[in-house]
Amino acid sequence: MDAVFDNLDLFWSGFLRSLGICLWGMVGSLVLGTFIAACRVSPIPSLRWFGTSWVTLVRNCPLTVVLFFMAFGLPEIGINQSYYVFGVAALVIYTSAFVCEAIRSGINSVSAGQAEAARSIGLTFSQSLSQVVMPQAFRSIVPPLGSVIIAMFKNSAVVGAFGVGGDLWSVYKNLTSAQGYDGLPVITGVAVGYLCITLPAAAFLAYTERKVAIAR
Amino acid sequence: MTAQETAPVSAGRGEPLVVLSGVQKHFGQLHALKDIELTVTRGEVVVVIGPSGSGKSTLCRTINRLETIDEGTITLDGKDLPQEGKALAALRAEVGMVFQSFNLFAHKTILENVTLGPIKVRGMKKEAAEKKARELLERVGVGHQAEKYPAQLSGGQQQRVAIARALAMEPKVMLFDEPTSALDPEMIKEVLDVMVDLAQQGMTMIVVTHEMGFARTAADRVVFMADGAIVEENTPEEFFTNPSSDRAKDFLGKILKH
């Protein structure tokens, strides 16, 4: 295990880099996914069409294709960003489709009568969503949304493999290919690094689930 | 709001408030509303009855555009129903709706159910909205339940809260979509009493119901629907004792036998 303990600082900075990708990915995909979900349940047909197309297109493309599209496609039409920005953006776009569907399934779990009552007292669409539907949908949204977010944390390794640099995955490549360490201890260290991100996330998820369950 | 107590049973009272003209509605193959012509005047109480599937609930729901219509026009106080958007929300604030299944906001207390609209839509201050809400809850007889959640109340109490929630918006007209159909017999009376009160105070009401007692006591006019069309309109007395259409005779024969 010298490979790990000799390079703890490298692992630590890789961990922070990966954590950064995860957190940006989470915030971005939650915001974008919520917006797309609002489009999908909107009374305006063109917004619904946009939301449905987005989900259909993005959800059915492999993450690597989305990544390559961003990193190699966009520069050809003059959009240049760092790999880090492209990587996070691809992760956000890809995950937003799944976030949207988790939220939408929660919205569908709230009886239609609640939204009708909200509209019938004169609340606008966004008011009935924020005041009446979402607070009740939240309970059913938490479990599937948690799975989506944890899957996204793990997908951040794909973003790393594609060359963001400095993250846990590149630590592995650096130590094994460039510095010649054995693979097994290094990849074990990388796995521990990822678990340090996903296990607390899973624990937080379980806590939130209990909390919203009691609130009813 | 004056002289309503002594107003005679007549469809001509007041100016037109809700006007449906040439309204057509399809659900796929089903022709749910057929060329509906209906004018409800200010202060009038109209009871809509008919067999299930006759389109009476759909008719009720088109008036605040919970259902869209395919053809025809619906006006409220002389203005066409708007399309989606802020204008439609503003219109719905003017039209109170009471549902068969109450539809109280499950995550909010009784008081919050009644204050939500006034605060969010009318921009009332919280204190003022709560004061008014408590008055309304008192009026419908559930003042002492204000801090509870809907699930803690009986069906009859929930429905009375739903009426208070609608009244809090000071609507021009109240729509009741089978308000007592989901209630136990002993709870029906407490809801009907509130509705009769409301009618006597001059509220314009369109009530889809099977409660013949309510129709006789409070209605100015009975509209009988079958297969998506208005078959017959008359005063309650005339309608129940001397229906003119065979369809109405058949329907009344079935429901009055028991």
Short mmCIF file of C-alpha atoms in Angstrom, two decimals:
data_model
loop_
_atom_site.label_atom_id
_atom_site.label_comp_id
_atom_site.label_asym_id
_atom_site.label_seq_id
_atom_site.Cartn_x
_atom_site.Cartn_y
_atom_site.Cartn_z
CA MET A 1 0.00 0.00 0.00
CA ASP A 2 3.02 2.30 -0.20
CA ALA A 3 1.64 3.49 -3.49
CA VAL A 4 -1.20 5.11 -1.57
CA PHE A 5 0.58 6.30 1.56
CA ASP A 6 3.52 7.77 -0.35
CA ASN A 7 1.13 9.80 -2.42
CA LEU A 8 -1.53 10.85 0.05
CA ASP A 9 -1.26 14.50 -1.00
CA LEU A 10 -1.88 13.47 -4.60
CA PHE A 11 -4.89 11.42 -3.56
CA TRP A 12 -6.20 14.28 -1.43
CA SER A 13 -6.01 16.81 -4.24
CA GLY A 14 -7.54 14.24 -6.60
CA PHE A 15 -10.33 13.67 -4.10
CA LEU A 16 -11.03 17.41 -3.85
CA ARG A 17 -11.05 17.76 -7.63
CA SER A 18 -13.51 14.86 -7.98
CA LEU A 19 -15.63 16.24 -5.17
CA GLY A 20 -15.71 19.58 -6.98
CA ILE A 21 -16.92 17.93 -10.20
CA CYS A 22 -19.58 16.05 -8.22
CA LEU A 23 -20.85 19.12 -6.39
CA TRP A 24 -20.97 21.30 -9.50
CA GLY A 25 -22.64 18.44 -11.31
CA MET A 26 -25.19 18.07 -8.53
CA VAL A 27 -26.10 21.73 -8.27
CA GLY A 28 -26.21 22.17 -12.04
CA SER A 29 -28.24 19.04 -12.76
CA LEU A 30 -30.74 19.79 -9.97
CA VAL A 31 -31.35 23.30 -11.29
CA LEU A 32 -31.50 22.27 -14.93
CA GLY A 33 -33.47 19.08 -14.20
CA THR A 34 -36.06 21.01 -12.17
CA PHE A 35 -36.43 23.49 -14.99
CA ILE A 36 -36.88 20.72 -17.57
CA ALA A 37 -39.42 19.00 -15.29
CA ALA A 38 -41.37 22.26 -14.99
CA CYS A 39 -41.37 22.44 -18.79
CA ARG A 40 -42.68 18.88 -19.06
CA VAL A 41 -45.69 19.55 -16.81
CA SER A 42 -46.27 23.09 -18.10
CA PRO A 43 -49.63 24.07 -19.63
CA ILE A 44 -47.75 25.55 -22.61
CA PRO A 45 -47.42 22.96 -25.42
CA SER A 46 -44.13 24.30 -26.83
CA LEU A 47 -42.46 24.04 -23.40
CA ARG A 48 -43.78 20.51 -22.97
CA TRP A 49 -42.43 19.66 -26.39
CA PHE A 50 -39.04 21.10 -25.47
CA GLY A 51 -38.91 19.20 -22.17
CA THR A 52 -39.92 15.91 -23.75
CA SER A 53 -37.43 16.29 -26.60
CA TRP A 54 -34.65 17.15 -24.17
CA VAL A 55 -35.26 14.07 -22.07
CA THR A 56 -35.67 11.78 -25.07
CA LEU A 57 -32.50 13.01 -26.71
CA VAL A 58 -30.22 13.34 -23.69
CA ARG A 59 -31.35 10.29 -21.78
CA ASN A 60 -30.85 8.01 -24.74
CA CYS A 61 -27.32 9.14 -25.59
CA PRO A 62 -24.39 7.53 -23.76
CA LEU A 63 -22.58 9.89 -21.40
CA THR A 64 -19.36 9.49 -23.35
CA VAL A 65 -21.10 10.65 -26.52
CA VAL A 66 -22.39 13.75 -24.72
CA LEU A 67 -18.88 14.37 -23.41
CA PHE A 68 -17.22 14.00 -26.80
CA PHE A 69 -19.89 16.12 -28.40
CA MET A 70 -19.11 18.92 -25.96
CA ALA A 71 -15.34 18.62 -25.93
CA PHE A 72 -14.65 17.94 -29.60
CA GLY A 73 -17.84 19.07 -31.31
CA LEU A 74 -18.35 22.48 -29.78
CA PRO A 75 -14.80 23.81 -30.40
CA GLU A 76 -15.33 23.15 -34.11
CA ILE A 77 -18.14 25.67 -34.10
CA GLY A 78 -16.07 28.15 -32.14
CA ILE A 79 -17.12 27.41 -28.57
CA ASN A 80 -13.99 26.94 -26.52
CA GLN A 81 -13.88 26.13 -22.83
CA SER A 82 -11.55 24.19 -20.58
CA TYR A 83 -12.06 20.42 -20.42
CA TYR A 84 -13.16 20.92 -16.85
CA VAL A 85 -16.04 23.20 -17.85
CA PHE A 86 -17.01 20.96 -20.77
CA GLY A 87 -16.81 17.90 -18.53
CA VAL A 88 -19.00 19.36 -15.82
CA ALA A 89 -21.42 20.75 -18.40
CA ALA A 90 -21.75 17.35 -20.06
CA LEU A 91 -22.37 15.73 -16.68
CA VAL A 92 -25.02 18.37 -15.87
CA ILE A 93 -26.78 17.99 -19.20
CA TYR A 94 -26.72 14.20 -19.10
CA THR A 95 -27.93 13.98 -15.49
CA SER A 96 -30.59 16.67 -15.90
CA ALA A 97 -32.72 14.27 -17.96
CA PHE A 98 -32.75 11.74 -15.12
CA VAL A 99 -33.32 14.41 -12.48
CA CYS A 100 -36.25 15.67 -14.55
CA GLU A 101 -37.85 12.25 -14.72
CA ALA A 102 -37.39 11.63 -10.98
CA ILE A 103 -39.08 14.96 -10.23
CA ARG A 104 -41.82 14.37 -12.76
CA SER A 105 -42.64 10.96 -11.31
CA GLY A 106 -42.96 12.66 -7.91
CA ILE A 107 -45.25 15.32 -9.35
CA ASN A 108 -47.40 12.58 -10.88
CA SER A 109 -47.73 10.97 -7.46
CA VAL A 110 -49.64 14.02 -6.19
CA SER A 111 -53.32 13.68 -7.04
CA ALA A 112 -54.52 15.85 -9.89
CA GLY A 113 -57.15 17.33 -7.60
CA GLN A 114 -54.47 19.14 -5.58
CA ALA A 115 -53.28 21.02 -8.65
CA GLU A 116 -56.86 21.68 -9.75
CA ALA A 117 -57.71 23.13 -6.35
CA ALA A 118 -54.58 25.26 -6.47
CA ARG A 119 -55.47 26.60 -9.89
CA SER A 120 -59.09 27.13 -8.96
CA ILE A 121 -58.18 29.61 -6.20
CA GLY A 122 -56.25 31.61 -8.77
CA LEU A 123 -52.67 30.47 -8.20
CA THR A 124 -50.53 30.71 -11.31
CA PHE A 125 -48.84 27.63 -12.73
CA SER A 126 -45.55 28.32 -10.96
CA GLN A 127 -47.33 29.14 -7.70
CA SER A 128 -49.34 25.93 -7.71
CA LEU A 129 -46.15 24.01 -8.44
CA SER A 130 -44.12 25.67 -5.68
CA GLN A 131 -46.85 26.09 -3.05
CA VAL A 132 -48.95 22.97 -3.46
CA VAL A 133 -47.55 20.28 -5.74
CA MET A 134 -43.80 20.23 -5.08
CA PRO A 135 -43.99 20.22 -1.26
CA GLN A 136 -46.14 17.10 -1.51
CA ALA A 137 -44.16 15.55 -4.37
CA PHE A 138 -40.89 15.94 -2.48
CA ARG A 139 -41.44 12.82 -0.39
CA SER A 140 -41.73 10.59 -3.45
CA ILE A 141 -38.95 12.41 -5.27
CA VAL A 142 -36.21 11.89 -2.67
CA PRO A 143 -35.47 8.15 -3.17
CA PRO A 144 -35.22 8.09 -6.99
CA LEU A 145 -33.51 11.48 -7.07
CA GLY A 146 -30.93 10.24 -4.58
CA SER A 147 -30.13 7.28 -6.81
CA VAL A 148 -29.74 9.58 -9.78
CA ILE A 149 -27.36 11.87 -7.88
CA ILE A 150 -25.25 8.96 -6.61
CA ALA A 151 -25.08 7.56 -10.15
CA MET A 152 -23.95 11.00 -11.26
CA PHE A 153 -21.18 11.04 -8.63
CA LYS A 154 -19.89 7.80 -10.08
CA ASN A 155 -20.25 9.07 -13.63
CA SER A 156 -17.88 11.86 -12.66
CA ALA A 157 -15.16 9.20 -13.03
CA VAL A 158 -16.03 9.01 -16.72
CA VAL A 159 -15.56 12.75 -16.94
CA GLY A 160 -12.22 12.26 -15.22
CA ALA A 161 -11.18 9.48 -17.58
CA PHE A 162 -11.87 11.75 -20.48
CA GLY A 163 -9.13 14.09 -19.39
CA VAL A 164 -10.27 16.74 -16.95
CA GLY A 165 -7.01 16.16 -15.09
CA GLY A 166 -6.23 16.27 -11.43
CA ASP A 167 -9.17 14.14 -10.29
CA LEU A 168 -9.10 10.68 -8.68
CA TRP A 169 -9.13 8.92 -11.99
CA SER A 170 -6.12 10.82 -13.28
CA VAL A 171 -4.33 10.00 -10.00
CA TYR A 172 -4.71 6.36 -10.96
CA LYS A 173 -3.39 6.92 -14.47
CA ASN A 174 -0.57 9.08 -13.21
CA LEU A 175 0.62 6.64 -10.54
CA THR A 176 0.31 3.48 -12.62
CA SER A 177 1.31 4.58 -16.11
CA ALA A 178 3.72 7.41 -15.45
CA GLN A 179 5.21 6.38 -12.13
CA GLY A 180 4.96 2.60 -12.50
CA TYR A 181 3.17 1.68 -9.30
CA ASP A 182 1.16 -1.56 -9.16
CA GLY A 183 -2.45 -1.07 -10.17
CA LEU A 184 -4.25 -2.88 -7.40
CA PRO A 185 -3.32 -0.73 -4.37
CA VAL A 186 -3.75 2.47 -6.39
CA ILE A 187 -7.19 1.56 -7.67
CA THR A 188 -8.15 0.53 -4.14
CA GLY A 189 -7.18 4.02 -2.99
CA VAL A 190 -9.24 5.52 -5.80
CA ALA A 191 -12.21 3.36 -4.81
CA VAL A 192 -11.93 4.55 -1.21
CA GLY A 193 -11.84 8.11 -2.48
CA TYR A 194 -15.10 7.65 -4.40
CA LEU A 195 -16.73 5.86 -1.48
CA CYS A 196 -15.83 8.86 0.68
CA ILE A 197 -18.08 10.87 -1.63
CA THR A 198 -20.91 8.43 -2.28
CA LEU A 199 -21.35 6.85 1.18
CA PRO A 200 -21.97 10.15 2.99
CA ALA A 201 -24.32 11.06 0.14
CA ALA A 202 -26.22 7.79 0.65
CA ALA A 203 -26.37 8.41 4.41
CA PHE A 204 -27.67 11.94 3.84
CA LEU A 205 -30.25 10.51 1.46
CA ALA A 206 -31.48 7.99 4.03
CA TYR A 207 -31.67 10.77 6.64
CA THR A 208 -33.67 13.02 4.30
CA GLU A 209 -36.04 10.18 3.46
CA ARG A 210 -36.78 9.64 7.15
CA LYS A 211 -37.19 13.33 7.72
CA VAL A 212 -39.70 13.98 4.95
CA ALA A 213 -41.58 10.83 5.91
CA ILE A 214 -42.14 12.15 9.46
CA ALA A 215 -43.15 15.56 8.24
CA ARG A 216 -46.36 14.13 6.79
CA MET B 1 -76.60 41.59 -2.04
CA THR B 2 -79.93 43.08 -0.92
CA ALA B 3 -83.48 41.86 -1.18
CA GLN B 4 -82.23 38.36 -1.90
CA GLU B 5 -84.14 36.89 1.02
CA THR B 6 -87.46 37.77 -0.51
CA ALA B 7 -86.49 37.23 -4.12
CA PRO B 8 -89.06 35.17 -5.99
CA VAL B 9 -88.19 31.98 -7.82
CA SER B 10 -87.35 33.42 -11.17
CA ALA B 11 -84.58 33.09 -13.70
CA GLY B 12 -84.73 36.73 -14.71
CA ARG B 13 -83.29 38.26 -11.55
CA GLY B 14 -80.13 40.32 -11.94
CA GLU B 15 -77.98 40.76 -15.02
CA PRO B 16 -76.23 37.85 -16.78
CA LEU B 17 -73.09 36.75 -14.94
CA VAL B 18 -72.10 33.44 -16.53
CA VAL B 19 -73.04 32.91 -20.14
CA LEU B 20 -72.31 29.72 -22.08
CA SER B 21 -73.08 29.88 -25.75
CA GLY B 22 -72.79 27.14 -28.36
CA VAL B 23 -70.36 25.20 -26.16
CA GLN B 24 -69.07 21.93 -27.62
CA LYS B 25 -66.67 19.54 -25.97
CA HIS B 26 -65.34 16.15 -27.04
CA PHE B 27 -63.36 13.56 -25.15
CA GLY B 28 -62.01 11.61 -28.09
CA GLN B 29 -65.05 9.94 -29.64
CA LEU B 30 -67.37 11.01 -26.84
CA HIS B 31 -69.37 14.18 -27.46
CA ALA B 32 -69.35 15.34 -23.83
CA LEU B 33 -71.10 18.70 -24.23
CA LYS B 34 -73.52 19.30 -27.08
CA ASP B 35 -74.28 22.87 -28.05
CA ILE B 36 -74.76 24.14 -24.50
CA GLU B 37 -76.67 27.40 -24.05
CA LEU B 38 -76.89 28.53 -20.44
CA THR B 39 -77.16 31.93 -18.81
CA VAL B 40 -76.79 32.30 -15.07
CA THR B 41 -77.69 35.68 -13.66
CA ARG B 42 -76.26 37.43 -10.65
CA GLY B 43 -77.62 36.01 -7.42
CA GLU B 44 -79.15 33.01 -9.11
CA VAL B 45 -78.79 29.46 -7.81
CA VAL B 46 -78.80 26.89 -10.59
CA VAL B 47 -78.83 23.20 -9.83
CA VAL B 48 -77.58 20.88 -12.58
CA ILE B 49 -78.80 17.32 -12.33
CA GLY B 50 -78.73 14.32 -14.60
CA PRO B 51 -77.56 10.74 -14.84
CA SER B 52 -73.86 10.01 -14.47
CA GLY B 53 -71.97 10.60 -17.68
CA SER B 54 -74.45 13.25 -18.76
CA GLY B 55 -71.74 15.93 -18.84
CA LYS B 56 -72.87 17.92 -15.81
CA SER B 57 -69.49 17.84 -14.06
CA THR B 58 -67.72 18.67 -17.31
CA LEU B 59 -70.08 21.62 -17.77
CA CYS B 60 -69.23 22.85 -14.28
CA ARG B 61 -65.51 22.49 -14.88
CA THR B 62 -65.52 24.39 -18.16
CA ILE B 63 -66.67 27.53 -16.35
CA ASN B 64 -63.29 28.04 -14.69
CA ARG B 65 -61.52 26.34 -17.56
CA LEU B 66 -60.38 23.27 -15.70
CA GLU B 67 -61.74 21.73 -18.89
CA THR B 68 -61.14 23.46 -22.19
CA ILE B 69 -63.92 23.63 -24.76
CA ASP B 70 -63.74 22.85 -28.46
CA GLU B 71 -66.23 25.38 -29.71
CA GLY B 72 -68.46 28.14 -28.43
CA THR B 73 -67.89 30.87 -25.89
CA ILE B 74 -68.07 31.21 -22.14
CA THR B 75 -68.15 34.66 -20.58
CA LEU B 76 -67.94 35.70 -16.96
CA ASP B 77 -69.31 39.12 -16.15
CA GLY B 78 -69.20 40.02 -19.84
CA LYS B 79 -65.59 38.97 -20.40
CA ASP B 80 -64.48 35.93 -22.40
CA LEU B 81 -62.58 33.27 -20.48
CA PRO B 82 -58.89 33.91 -21.13
CA GLN B 83 -56.41 31.33 -22.42
CA GLU B 84 -53.68 29.97 -20.13
CA GLY B 85 -51.52 32.39 -18.21
CA LYS B 86 -51.90 35.15 -15.66
CA ALA B 87 -55.24 36.32 -17.01
CA LEU B 88 -56.71 32.86 -16.55
CA ALA B 89 -55.36 32.66 -12.99
CA ALA B 90 -56.99 36.03 -12.29
CA LEU B 91 -60.28 34.73 -13.66
CA ARG B 92 -60.15 31.59 -11.55
CA ALA B 93 -59.71 33.76 -8.47
CA GLU B 94 -63.16 35.18 -9.28
CA VAL B 95 -64.75 31.75 -9.54
CA GLY B 96 -64.95 29.63 -6.41
CA MET B 97 -64.83 25.88 -6.91
CA VAL B 98 -65.83 23.11 -4.52
CA PHE B 99 -64.86 19.58 -5.54
CA GLN B 100 -66.44 16.23 -4.82
CA SER B 101 -63.20 15.03 -3.22
CA PHE B 102 -62.62 18.28 -1.24
CA ASN B 103 -59.03 18.60 -2.50
CA LEU B 104 -57.80 20.47 0.54
CA PHE B 105 -54.05 21.02 0.42
CA ALA B 106 -52.87 17.99 2.38
CA HIS B 107 -49.61 19.52 3.59
CA LYS B 108 -51.14 22.71 4.93
CA THR B 109 -53.23 23.38 8.02
CA ILE B 110 -56.89 24.30 7.74
CA LEU B 111 -56.02 27.94 8.36
CA GLU B 112 -53.25 27.87 5.73
CA ASN B 113 -55.62 26.27 3.25
CA VAL B 114 -57.93 29.24 3.56
CA THR B 115 -55.24 31.94 3.65
CA LEU B 116 -53.08 30.68 0.77
CA GLY B 117 -55.18 32.25 -1.98
CA PRO B 118 -55.74 35.63 -0.31
CA ILE B 119 -52.03 35.95 0.51
CA LYS B 120 -50.54 34.67 -2.76
CA VAL B 121 -53.17 35.84 -5.23
CA ARG B 122 -54.75 38.88 -3.60
CA GLY B 123 -51.55 40.02 -1.90
CA MET B 124 -53.21 40.30 1.50
CA LYS B 125 -51.14 40.67 4.66
CA LYS B 126 -50.86 37.43 6.63
CA GLU B 127 -52.60 38.82 9.73
CA ALA B 128 -55.52 40.23 7.73
CA ALA B 129 -55.86 36.99 5.76
CA GLU B 130 -55.85 34.93 8.95
CA LYS B 131 -58.45 37.13 10.61
CA LYS B 132 -60.72 36.78 7.62
CA ALA B 133 -60.04 33.05 7.37
CA ARG B 134 -60.99 32.53 11.01
CA GLU B 135 -64.24 34.42 10.44
CA LEU B 136 -65.04 32.24 7.45
CA LEU B 137 -64.13 29.04 9.29
CA GLU B 138 -66.36 30.17 12.14
CA ARG B 139 -69.14 30.83 9.66
CA VAL B 140 -68.97 27.30 8.24
CA GLY B 141 -68.67 25.85 11.74
CA VAL B 142 -65.08 24.62 11.84
CA GLY B 143 -63.44 27.57 13.61
CA HIS B 144 -61.98 25.38 16.34
CA GLN B 145 -60.16 23.14 13.82
CA ALA B 146 -58.00 25.88 12.30
CA GLU B 147 -54.66 24.47 13.40
CA LYS B 148 -55.33 20.88 12.29
CA TYR B 149 -54.42 19.21 9.03
CA PRO B 150 -57.12 18.15 6.53
CA ALA B 151 -56.65 14.43 7.18
CA GLN B 152 -57.61 15.00 10.84
CA LEU B 153 -61.07 16.28 9.89
CA SER B 154 -64.19 14.39 8.88
CA GLY B 155 -65.35 14.55 5.28
CA GLY B 156 -68.13 16.99 6.10
CA GLN B 157 -65.74 19.27 7.95
CA GLN B 158 -63.23 19.10 5.09
CA GLN B 159 -65.89 20.07 2.60
CA ARG B 160 -66.96 23.02 4.72
CA VAL B 161 -63.32 24.13 4.87
CA ALA B 162 -63.19 23.81 1.08
CA ILE B 163 -66.19 26.14 0.87
CA ALA B 164 -64.46 28.61 3.21
CA ARG B 165 -61.31 28.39 1.09
CA ALA B 166 -63.28 29.31 -2.01
CA LEU B 167 -65.19 32.09 -0.22
CA ALA B 168 -61.93 33.63 1.02
CA MET B 169 -61.29 34.77 -2.55
CA GLU B 170 -64.61 36.66 -2.55
CA PRO B 171 -65.68 35.02 -5.80
CA LYS B 172 -68.40 36.33 -8.09
CA VAL B 173 -69.78 32.84 -8.56
CA MET B 174 -69.38 29.53 -6.78
CA LEU B 175 -69.23 26.21 -8.60
CA PHE B 176 -70.07 23.04 -6.69
CA ASP B 177 -69.14 19.79 -8.41
CA GLU B 178 -71.11 17.09 -6.55
CA PRO B 179 -70.08 18.52 -3.17
CA THR B 180 -71.86 15.87 -1.10
CA SER B 181 -71.37 12.76 -3.21
CA ALA B 182 -68.32 11.57 -1.26
CA LEU B 183 -69.89 12.14 2.16
CA ASP B 184 -71.59 9.92 4.70
CA PRO B 185 -75.32 10.61 4.93
CA GLU B 186 -75.06 12.29 8.33
CA MET B 187 -72.42 14.70 7.04
CA ILE B 188 -74.36 15.71 3.97
CA LYS B 189 -76.73 17.91 5.95
CA GLU B 190 -74.00 20.02 7.55
CA VAL B 191 -72.56 20.82 4.13
CA LEU B 192 -75.96 21.49 2.56
CA ASP B 193 -76.85 23.82 5.45
CA VAL B 194 -73.80 25.93 4.67
CA MET B 195 -74.75 25.97 0.99
CA VAL B 196 -78.34 26.97 1.71
CA ASP B 197 -77.03 29.81 3.90
CA LEU B 198 -74.80 30.93 1.09
CA ALA B 199 -77.66 30.84 -1.40
CA GLN B 200 -79.84 32.91 0.93
CA GLN B 201 -77.12 35.52 1.23
CA GLY B 202 -77.32 36.03 -2.52
CA MET B 203 -74.27 34.15 -3.77
CA THR B 204 -74.48 33.13 -7.41
CA MET B 205 -74.15 29.36 -7.42
CA ILE B 206 -73.97 26.60 -9.98
CA VAL B 207 -74.43 23.31 -8.18
CA VAL B 208 -74.04 19.85 -9.68
CA THR B 209 -75.81 17.58 -7.25
CA HIS B 210 -78.24 14.75 -6.71
CA GLU B 211 -79.65 16.35 -3.57
CA MET B 212 -83.25 16.99 -4.51
CA GLY B 213 -83.91 18.51 -1.10
CA PHE B 214 -81.30 21.16 -1.71
CA ALA B 215 -82.66 21.85 -5.18
CA ARG B 216 -86.17 22.35 -3.79
CA THR B 217 -85.00 24.54 -0.89
CA ALA B 218 -82.40 26.75 -2.48
CA ALA B 219 -82.45 26.56 -6.27
CA ASP B 220 -84.03 29.13 -8.53
CA ARG B 221 -83.75 26.84 -11.49
CA VAL B 222 -83.03 23.21 -12.25
CA VAL B 223 -81.10 22.30 -15.39
CA PHE B 224 -81.50 18.69 -16.41
CA MET B 225 -78.76 17.19 -18.56
CA ALA B 226 -78.57 13.90 -20.41
CA ASP B 227 -75.98 12.64 -22.92
CA GLY B 228 -74.10 15.93 -22.95
CA ALA B 229 -77.07 18.15 -23.73
CA ILE B 230 -79.40 20.31 -21.68
CA VAL B 231 -82.72 18.54 -22.02
CA GLU B 232 -84.91 20.62 -19.77
CA GLU B 233 -84.79 23.72 -17.54
CA ASN B 234 -87.43 24.73 -15.09
CA THR B 235 -88.19 25.88 -11.57
CA PRO B 236 -87.50 23.11 -9.05
CA GLU B 237 -91.20 22.77 -8.22
CA GLU B 238 -92.24 22.39 -11.85
CA PHE B 239 -89.34 20.13 -12.68
CA PHE B 240 -89.86 17.67 -9.86
CA THR B 241 -93.65 17.52 -9.99
CA ASN B 242 -94.21 17.91 -13.69
CA PRO B 243 -91.15 17.14 -15.84
CA SER B 244 -91.84 17.67 -19.50
CA SER B 245 -89.25 15.42 -21.19
CA ASP B 246 -89.39 11.63 -21.18
CA ARG B 247 -85.70 11.52 -20.28
CA ALA B 248 -86.34 13.56 -17.12
CA LYS B 249 -89.42 11.54 -16.23
CA ASP B 250 -87.41 8.36 -16.54
CA PHE B 251 -84.55 9.77 -14.44
CA LEU B 252 -86.80 11.12 -11.71
CA GLY B 253 -88.74 7.87 -11.67
CA LYS B 254 -85.54 6.02 -10.90
CA ILE B 255 -84.18 8.30 -8.18
CA LEU B 256 -87.43 9.20 -6.42
CA LYS B 257 -88.74 5.65 -6.07
CA HIS B 258 -86.46 4.85 -3.15
#
